[in-house]
mmCIF file of C-alpha atoms in Angstrom:
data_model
loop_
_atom_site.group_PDB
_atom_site.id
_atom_site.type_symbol
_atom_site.label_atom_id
_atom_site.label_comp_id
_atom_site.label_asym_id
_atom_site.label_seq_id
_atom_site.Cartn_x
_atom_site.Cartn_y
_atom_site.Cartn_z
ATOM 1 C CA UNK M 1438 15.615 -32.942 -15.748
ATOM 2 C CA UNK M 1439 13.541 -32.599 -12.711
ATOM 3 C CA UNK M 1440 10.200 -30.890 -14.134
ATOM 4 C CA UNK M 1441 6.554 -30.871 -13.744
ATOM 5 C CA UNK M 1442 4.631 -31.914 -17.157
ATOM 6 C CA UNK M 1443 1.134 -31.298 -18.379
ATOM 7 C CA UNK M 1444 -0.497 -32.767 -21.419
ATOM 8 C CA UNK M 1445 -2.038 -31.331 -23.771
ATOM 9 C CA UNK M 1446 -0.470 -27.688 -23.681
ATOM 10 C CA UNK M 1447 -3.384 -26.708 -25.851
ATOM 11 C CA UNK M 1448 -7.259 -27.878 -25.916
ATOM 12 C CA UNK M 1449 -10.462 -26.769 -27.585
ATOM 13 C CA UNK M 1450 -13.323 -28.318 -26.779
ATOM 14 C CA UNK M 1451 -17.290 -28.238 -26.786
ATOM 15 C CA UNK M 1452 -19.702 -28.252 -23.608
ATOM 16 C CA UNK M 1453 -20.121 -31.792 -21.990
ATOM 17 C CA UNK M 1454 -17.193 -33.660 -23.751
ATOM 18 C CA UNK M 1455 -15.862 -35.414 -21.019
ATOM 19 C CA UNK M 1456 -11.642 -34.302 -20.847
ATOM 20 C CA UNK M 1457 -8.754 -35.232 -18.563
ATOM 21 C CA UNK M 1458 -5.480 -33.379 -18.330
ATOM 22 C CA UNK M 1459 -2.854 -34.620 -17.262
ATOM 23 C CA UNK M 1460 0.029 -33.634 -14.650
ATOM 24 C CA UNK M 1461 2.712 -35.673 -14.119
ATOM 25 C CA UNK M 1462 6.378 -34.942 -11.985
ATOM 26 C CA UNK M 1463 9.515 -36.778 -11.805
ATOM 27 C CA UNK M 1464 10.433 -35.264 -8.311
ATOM 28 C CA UNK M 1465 9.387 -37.643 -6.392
ATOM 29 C CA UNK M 1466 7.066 -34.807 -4.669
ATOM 30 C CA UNK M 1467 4.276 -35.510 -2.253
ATOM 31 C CA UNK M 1468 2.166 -32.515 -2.566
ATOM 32 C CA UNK M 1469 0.574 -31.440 -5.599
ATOM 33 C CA UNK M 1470 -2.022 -28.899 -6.886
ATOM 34 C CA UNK M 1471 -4.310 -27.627 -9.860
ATOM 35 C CA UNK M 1472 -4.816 -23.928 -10.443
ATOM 36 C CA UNK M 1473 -6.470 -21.841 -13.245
ATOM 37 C CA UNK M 1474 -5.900 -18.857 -14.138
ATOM 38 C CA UNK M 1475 -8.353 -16.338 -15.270
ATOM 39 C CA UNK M 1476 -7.911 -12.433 -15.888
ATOM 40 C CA UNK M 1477 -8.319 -10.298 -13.442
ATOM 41 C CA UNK M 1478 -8.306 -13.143 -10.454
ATOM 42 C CA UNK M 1479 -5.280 -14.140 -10.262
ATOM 43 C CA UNK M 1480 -4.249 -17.916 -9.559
ATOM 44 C CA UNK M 1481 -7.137 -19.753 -7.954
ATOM 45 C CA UNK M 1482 -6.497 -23.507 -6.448
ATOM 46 C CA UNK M 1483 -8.968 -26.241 -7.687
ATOM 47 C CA UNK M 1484 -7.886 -29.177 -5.348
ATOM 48 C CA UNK M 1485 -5.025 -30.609 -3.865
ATOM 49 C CA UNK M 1486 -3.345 -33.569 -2.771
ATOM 50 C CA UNK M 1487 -1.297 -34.151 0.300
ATOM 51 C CA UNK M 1488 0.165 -37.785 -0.810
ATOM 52 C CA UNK M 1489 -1.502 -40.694 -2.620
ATOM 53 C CA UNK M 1490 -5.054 -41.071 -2.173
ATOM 54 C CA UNK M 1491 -4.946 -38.138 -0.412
ATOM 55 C CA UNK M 1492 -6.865 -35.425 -1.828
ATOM 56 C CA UNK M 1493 -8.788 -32.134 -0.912
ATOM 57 C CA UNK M 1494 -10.987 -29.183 -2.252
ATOM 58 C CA UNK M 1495 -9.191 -25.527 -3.121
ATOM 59 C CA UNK M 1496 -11.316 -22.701 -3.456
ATOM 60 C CA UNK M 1497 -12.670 -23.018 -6.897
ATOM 61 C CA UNK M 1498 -13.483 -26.715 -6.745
ATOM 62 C CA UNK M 1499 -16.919 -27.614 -8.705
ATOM 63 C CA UNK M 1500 -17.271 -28.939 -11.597
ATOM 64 C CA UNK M 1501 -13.615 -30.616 -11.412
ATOM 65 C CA UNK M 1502 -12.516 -33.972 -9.921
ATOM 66 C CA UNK M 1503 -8.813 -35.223 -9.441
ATOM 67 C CA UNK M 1504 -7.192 -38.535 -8.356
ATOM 68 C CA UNK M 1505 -4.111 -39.274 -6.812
ATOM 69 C CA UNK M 1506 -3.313 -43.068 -7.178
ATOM 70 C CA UNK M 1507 0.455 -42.538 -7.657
ATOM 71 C CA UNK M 1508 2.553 -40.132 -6.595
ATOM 72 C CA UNK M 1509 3.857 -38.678 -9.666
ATOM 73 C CA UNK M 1510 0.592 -38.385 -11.353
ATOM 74 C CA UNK M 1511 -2.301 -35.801 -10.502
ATOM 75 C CA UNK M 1512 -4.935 -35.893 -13.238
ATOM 76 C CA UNK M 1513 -7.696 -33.343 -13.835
ATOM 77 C CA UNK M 1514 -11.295 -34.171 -14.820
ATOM 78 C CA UNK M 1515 -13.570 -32.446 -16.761
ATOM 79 C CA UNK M 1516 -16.556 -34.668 -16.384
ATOM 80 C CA UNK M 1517 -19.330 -31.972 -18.147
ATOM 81 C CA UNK M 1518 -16.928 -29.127 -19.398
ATOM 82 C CA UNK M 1519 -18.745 -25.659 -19.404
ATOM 83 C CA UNK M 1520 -17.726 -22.471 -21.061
ATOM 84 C CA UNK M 1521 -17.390 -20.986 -17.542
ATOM 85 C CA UNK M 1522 -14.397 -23.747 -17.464
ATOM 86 C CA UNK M 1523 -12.455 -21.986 -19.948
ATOM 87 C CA UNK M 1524 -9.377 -20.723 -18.728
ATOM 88 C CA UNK M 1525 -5.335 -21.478 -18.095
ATOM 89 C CA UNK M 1526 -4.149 -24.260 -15.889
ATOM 90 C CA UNK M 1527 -1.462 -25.439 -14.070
ATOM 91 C CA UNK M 1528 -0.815 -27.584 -12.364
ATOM 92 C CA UNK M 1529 2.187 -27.698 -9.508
ATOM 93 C CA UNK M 1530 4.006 -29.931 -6.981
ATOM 94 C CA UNK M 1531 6.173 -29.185 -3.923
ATOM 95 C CA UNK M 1532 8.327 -31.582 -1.748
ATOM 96 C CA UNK M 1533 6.467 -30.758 1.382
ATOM 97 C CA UNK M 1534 4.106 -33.529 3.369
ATOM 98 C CA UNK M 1535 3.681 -30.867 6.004
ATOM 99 C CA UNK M 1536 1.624 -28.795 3.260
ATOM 100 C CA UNK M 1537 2.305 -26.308 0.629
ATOM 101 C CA UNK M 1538 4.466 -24.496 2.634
ATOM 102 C CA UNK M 1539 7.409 -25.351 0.541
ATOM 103 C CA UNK M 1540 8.331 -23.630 -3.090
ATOM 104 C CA UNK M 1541 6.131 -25.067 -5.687
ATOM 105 C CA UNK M 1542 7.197 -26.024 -9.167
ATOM 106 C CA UNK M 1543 4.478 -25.423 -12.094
ATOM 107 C CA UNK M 1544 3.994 -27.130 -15.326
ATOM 108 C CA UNK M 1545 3.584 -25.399 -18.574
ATOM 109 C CA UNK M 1546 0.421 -24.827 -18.259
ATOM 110 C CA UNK M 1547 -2.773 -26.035 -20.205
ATOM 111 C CA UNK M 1548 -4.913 -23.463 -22.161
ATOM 112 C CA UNK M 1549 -8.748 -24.837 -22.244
ATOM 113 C CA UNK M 1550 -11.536 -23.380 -24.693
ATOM 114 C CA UNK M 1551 -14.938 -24.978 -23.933
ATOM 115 C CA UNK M 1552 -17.229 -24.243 -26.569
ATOM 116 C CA UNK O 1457 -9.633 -17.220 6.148
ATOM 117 C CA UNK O 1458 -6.302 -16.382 3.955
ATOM 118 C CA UNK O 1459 -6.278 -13.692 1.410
ATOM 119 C CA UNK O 1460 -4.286 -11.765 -0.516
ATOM 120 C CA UNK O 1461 -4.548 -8.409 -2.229
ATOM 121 C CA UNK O 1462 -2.161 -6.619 -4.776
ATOM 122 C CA UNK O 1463 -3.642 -3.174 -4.960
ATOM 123 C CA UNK O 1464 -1.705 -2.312 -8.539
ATOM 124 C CA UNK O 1465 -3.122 -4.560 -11.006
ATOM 125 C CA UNK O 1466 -0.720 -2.492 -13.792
ATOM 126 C CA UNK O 1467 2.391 -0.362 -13.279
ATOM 127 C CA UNK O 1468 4.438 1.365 -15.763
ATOM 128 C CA UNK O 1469 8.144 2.382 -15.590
ATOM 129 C CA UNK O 1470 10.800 3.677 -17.940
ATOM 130 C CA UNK O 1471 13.717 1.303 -17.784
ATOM 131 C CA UNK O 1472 16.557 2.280 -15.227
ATOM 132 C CA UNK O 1473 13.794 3.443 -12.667
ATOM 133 C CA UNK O 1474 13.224 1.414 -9.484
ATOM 134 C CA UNK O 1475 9.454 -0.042 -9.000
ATOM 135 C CA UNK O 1476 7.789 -1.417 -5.648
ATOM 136 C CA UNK O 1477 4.834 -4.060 -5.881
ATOM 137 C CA UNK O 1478 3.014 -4.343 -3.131
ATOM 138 C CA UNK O 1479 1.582 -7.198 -1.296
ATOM 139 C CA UNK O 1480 -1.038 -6.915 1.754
ATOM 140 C CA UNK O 1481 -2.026 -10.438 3.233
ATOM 141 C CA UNK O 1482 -4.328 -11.522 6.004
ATOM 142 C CA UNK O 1483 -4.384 -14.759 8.219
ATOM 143 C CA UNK O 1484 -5.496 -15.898 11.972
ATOM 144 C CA UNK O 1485 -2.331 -18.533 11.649
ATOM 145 C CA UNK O 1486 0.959 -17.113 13.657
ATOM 146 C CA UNK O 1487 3.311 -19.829 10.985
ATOM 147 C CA UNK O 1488 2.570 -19.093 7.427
ATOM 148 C CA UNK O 1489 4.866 -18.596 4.657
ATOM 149 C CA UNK O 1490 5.128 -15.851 1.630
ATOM 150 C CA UNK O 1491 5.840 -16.356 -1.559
ATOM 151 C CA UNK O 1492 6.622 -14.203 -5.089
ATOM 152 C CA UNK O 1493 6.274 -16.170 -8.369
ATOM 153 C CA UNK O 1494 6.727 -14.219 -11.857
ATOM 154 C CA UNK O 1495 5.047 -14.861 -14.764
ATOM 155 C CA UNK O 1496 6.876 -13.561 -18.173
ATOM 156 C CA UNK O 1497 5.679 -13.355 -21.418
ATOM 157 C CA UNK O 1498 5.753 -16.709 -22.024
ATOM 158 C CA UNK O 1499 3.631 -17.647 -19.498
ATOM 159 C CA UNK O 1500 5.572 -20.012 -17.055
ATOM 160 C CA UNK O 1501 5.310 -19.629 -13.208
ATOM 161 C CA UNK O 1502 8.931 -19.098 -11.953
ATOM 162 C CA UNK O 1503 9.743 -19.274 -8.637
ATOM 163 C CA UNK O 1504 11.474 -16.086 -6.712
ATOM 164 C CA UNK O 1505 11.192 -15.718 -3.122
ATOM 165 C CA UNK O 1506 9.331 -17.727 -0.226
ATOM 166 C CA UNK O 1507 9.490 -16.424 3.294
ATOM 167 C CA UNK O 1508 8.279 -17.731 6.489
ATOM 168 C CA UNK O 1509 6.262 -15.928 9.222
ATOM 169 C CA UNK O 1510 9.402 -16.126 11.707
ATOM 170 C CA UNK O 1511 12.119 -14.003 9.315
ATOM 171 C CA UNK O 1512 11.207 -10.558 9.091
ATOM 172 C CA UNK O 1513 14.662 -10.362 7.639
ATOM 173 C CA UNK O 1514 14.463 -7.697 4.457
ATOM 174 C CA UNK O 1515 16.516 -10.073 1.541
ATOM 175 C CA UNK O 1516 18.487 -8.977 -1.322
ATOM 176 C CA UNK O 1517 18.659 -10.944 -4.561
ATOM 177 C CA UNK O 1518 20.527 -8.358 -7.496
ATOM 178 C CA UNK O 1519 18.097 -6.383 -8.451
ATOM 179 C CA UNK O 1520 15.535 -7.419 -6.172
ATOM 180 C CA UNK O 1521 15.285 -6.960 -3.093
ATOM 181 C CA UNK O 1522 12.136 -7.775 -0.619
ATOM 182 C CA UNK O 1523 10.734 -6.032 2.637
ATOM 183 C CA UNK O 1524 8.566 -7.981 5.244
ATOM 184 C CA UNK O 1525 6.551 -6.441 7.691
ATOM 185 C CA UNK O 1526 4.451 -8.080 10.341
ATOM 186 C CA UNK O 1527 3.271 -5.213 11.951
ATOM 187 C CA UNK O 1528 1.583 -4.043 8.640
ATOM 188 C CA UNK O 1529 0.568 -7.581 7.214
ATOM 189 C CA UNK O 1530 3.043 -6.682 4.361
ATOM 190 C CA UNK O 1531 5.496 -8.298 2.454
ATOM 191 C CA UNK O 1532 6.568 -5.809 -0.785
ATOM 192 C CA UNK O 1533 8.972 -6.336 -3.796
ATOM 193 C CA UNK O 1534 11.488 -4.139 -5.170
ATOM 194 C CA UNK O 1535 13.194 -4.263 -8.433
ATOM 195 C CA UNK O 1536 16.345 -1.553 -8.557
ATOM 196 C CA UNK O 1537 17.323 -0.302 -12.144
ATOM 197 C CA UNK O 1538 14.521 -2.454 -13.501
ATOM 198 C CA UNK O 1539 14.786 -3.550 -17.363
ATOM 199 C CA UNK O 1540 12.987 -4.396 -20.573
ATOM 200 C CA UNK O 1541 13.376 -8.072 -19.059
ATOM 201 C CA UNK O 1542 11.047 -7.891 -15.540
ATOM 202 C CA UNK O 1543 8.054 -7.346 -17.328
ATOM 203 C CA UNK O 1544 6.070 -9.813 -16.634
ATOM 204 C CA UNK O 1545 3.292 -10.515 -13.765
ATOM 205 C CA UNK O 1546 3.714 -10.916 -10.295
ATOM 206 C CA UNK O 1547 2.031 -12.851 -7.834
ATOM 207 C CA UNK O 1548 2.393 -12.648 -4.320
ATOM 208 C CA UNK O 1549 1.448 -15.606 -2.474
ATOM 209 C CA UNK O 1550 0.764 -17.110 1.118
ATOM 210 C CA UNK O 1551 0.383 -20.256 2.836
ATOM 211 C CA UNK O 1552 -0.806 -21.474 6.080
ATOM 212 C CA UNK O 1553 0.707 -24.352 8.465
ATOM 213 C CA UNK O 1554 -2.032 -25.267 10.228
ATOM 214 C CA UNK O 1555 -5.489 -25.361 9.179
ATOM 215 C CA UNK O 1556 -5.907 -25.971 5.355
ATOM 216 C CA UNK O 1557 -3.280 -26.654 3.005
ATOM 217 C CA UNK O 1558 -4.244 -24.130 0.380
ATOM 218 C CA UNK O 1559 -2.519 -21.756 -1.386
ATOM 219 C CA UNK O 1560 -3.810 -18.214 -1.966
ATOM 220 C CA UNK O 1561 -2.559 -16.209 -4.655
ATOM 221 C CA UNK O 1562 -2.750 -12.670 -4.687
ATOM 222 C CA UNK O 1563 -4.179 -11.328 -8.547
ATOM 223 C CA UNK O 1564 -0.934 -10.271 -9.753
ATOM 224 C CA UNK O 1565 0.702 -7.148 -10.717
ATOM 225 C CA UNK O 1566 1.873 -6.637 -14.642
ATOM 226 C CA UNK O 1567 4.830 -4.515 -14.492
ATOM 227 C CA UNK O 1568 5.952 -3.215 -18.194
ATOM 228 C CA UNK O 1569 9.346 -1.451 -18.183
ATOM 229 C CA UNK O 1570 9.443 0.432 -20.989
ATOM 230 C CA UNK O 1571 12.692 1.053 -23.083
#
């Protein structure tokens, strides 16, 4: 089943414990993206990644890294979680090289509680 | 710069009745695409609609049924004879070709139908 997975679905944690979450798709997609999702603001994109090793700042990027060294994975860091970092993410991938101009597919989403 | 605005952050209908959400965006890019995603309950993102700058065609899905405008930066969302089922949030969203490849979300609309 073609489908974009995050892990864990569910975290609590306390300020500066260093957490990853992951994102992983089996779609063989070259663009992927991280998003959170807080009341009131809508979706906002953390960072991107055009292909492998290819990656790029959204509008929300600080205090969040990402990698891309294979195509089906796109990891999230948390190096020094906050509680400004609590919130609902996703994380998506689309087919498109040219950009996300193409329908993107979202994981489950991954609810974070820094305390 | 891209952006995005849904004006109704909540709407209310009783079940049967036929509901608009609408969408204002704003770019300097002449190729961009559109894009409606709905969030239920449950919380996933699902895909509905994507649209590129190009087709100002007005499409028809069911129930739904979308109206593009360039000439009023507008691209709105109908939902005829709406049910218990479409309430969920909506998010309009746009994309630019050139430039960036970001995604801008609009905040969403929650639509409740009530029975």
């Amino acid at each position: 089943e073609a489908q974009v997975t995050q892990n864990p679905r569910y975290l609590i944690t306390v300020t500066g414990k260093k957490l990853t979450v992951t994102c992983s798709q089996n779609m063989n997609h070259e663009y992927m993206s991280w998003y959170r999702q807080d009341p009131g603001l809508g979706l906002r994109q953390i960072y991107y990644s055009m292909n492998v090793e290819v990656t790029d700042k959204g509008d929300v990027p600080e205090g969040y890294k990402v990698s891309r060294k294979e195509k089906r994975n796109f990891p999230l860091i948390l190096e020094s979680p906050s509680p400004n970092q609590t919130s609902l993410y996703f994380c998506a991938s689309s087919p498109s090289s040219g950009g996300p101009t193409d329908t993107q597919y979202f994981g489950p989403g991954t609810r974070l509680t820094v305390l | 710069a891209q952006k995005v605005t849904q004006a109704q952050t909540e709407i209310s209908v009783v079940e049967k009745e036929d509901v608009t959400l609408d969408c204002v965006y704003e770019t300097r890019d002449t190729t961009y695409y559109l894009f409606w995603y709905k969030q239920p309950p449950s919380g996933e993102l699902v895909f509905l609609i994507r649209r590129n700058s190009f087709d100002e065609q007005n499409e028809i899905s069911g129930r739904y049924s979308w109206n593009f405008q360039k000439s009023t930066s507008s691209f709105n969302f109908t939902i005829t004879a709406s049910q218990v089922v479409d309430s969920a949030v909506y998010f309009c969203a746009l994309s630019e070709l050139g430039g960036y490849q970001k995604v801008t979300f609009g905040i969403g609309t929650k639509l409740q139908v009530i029975p």
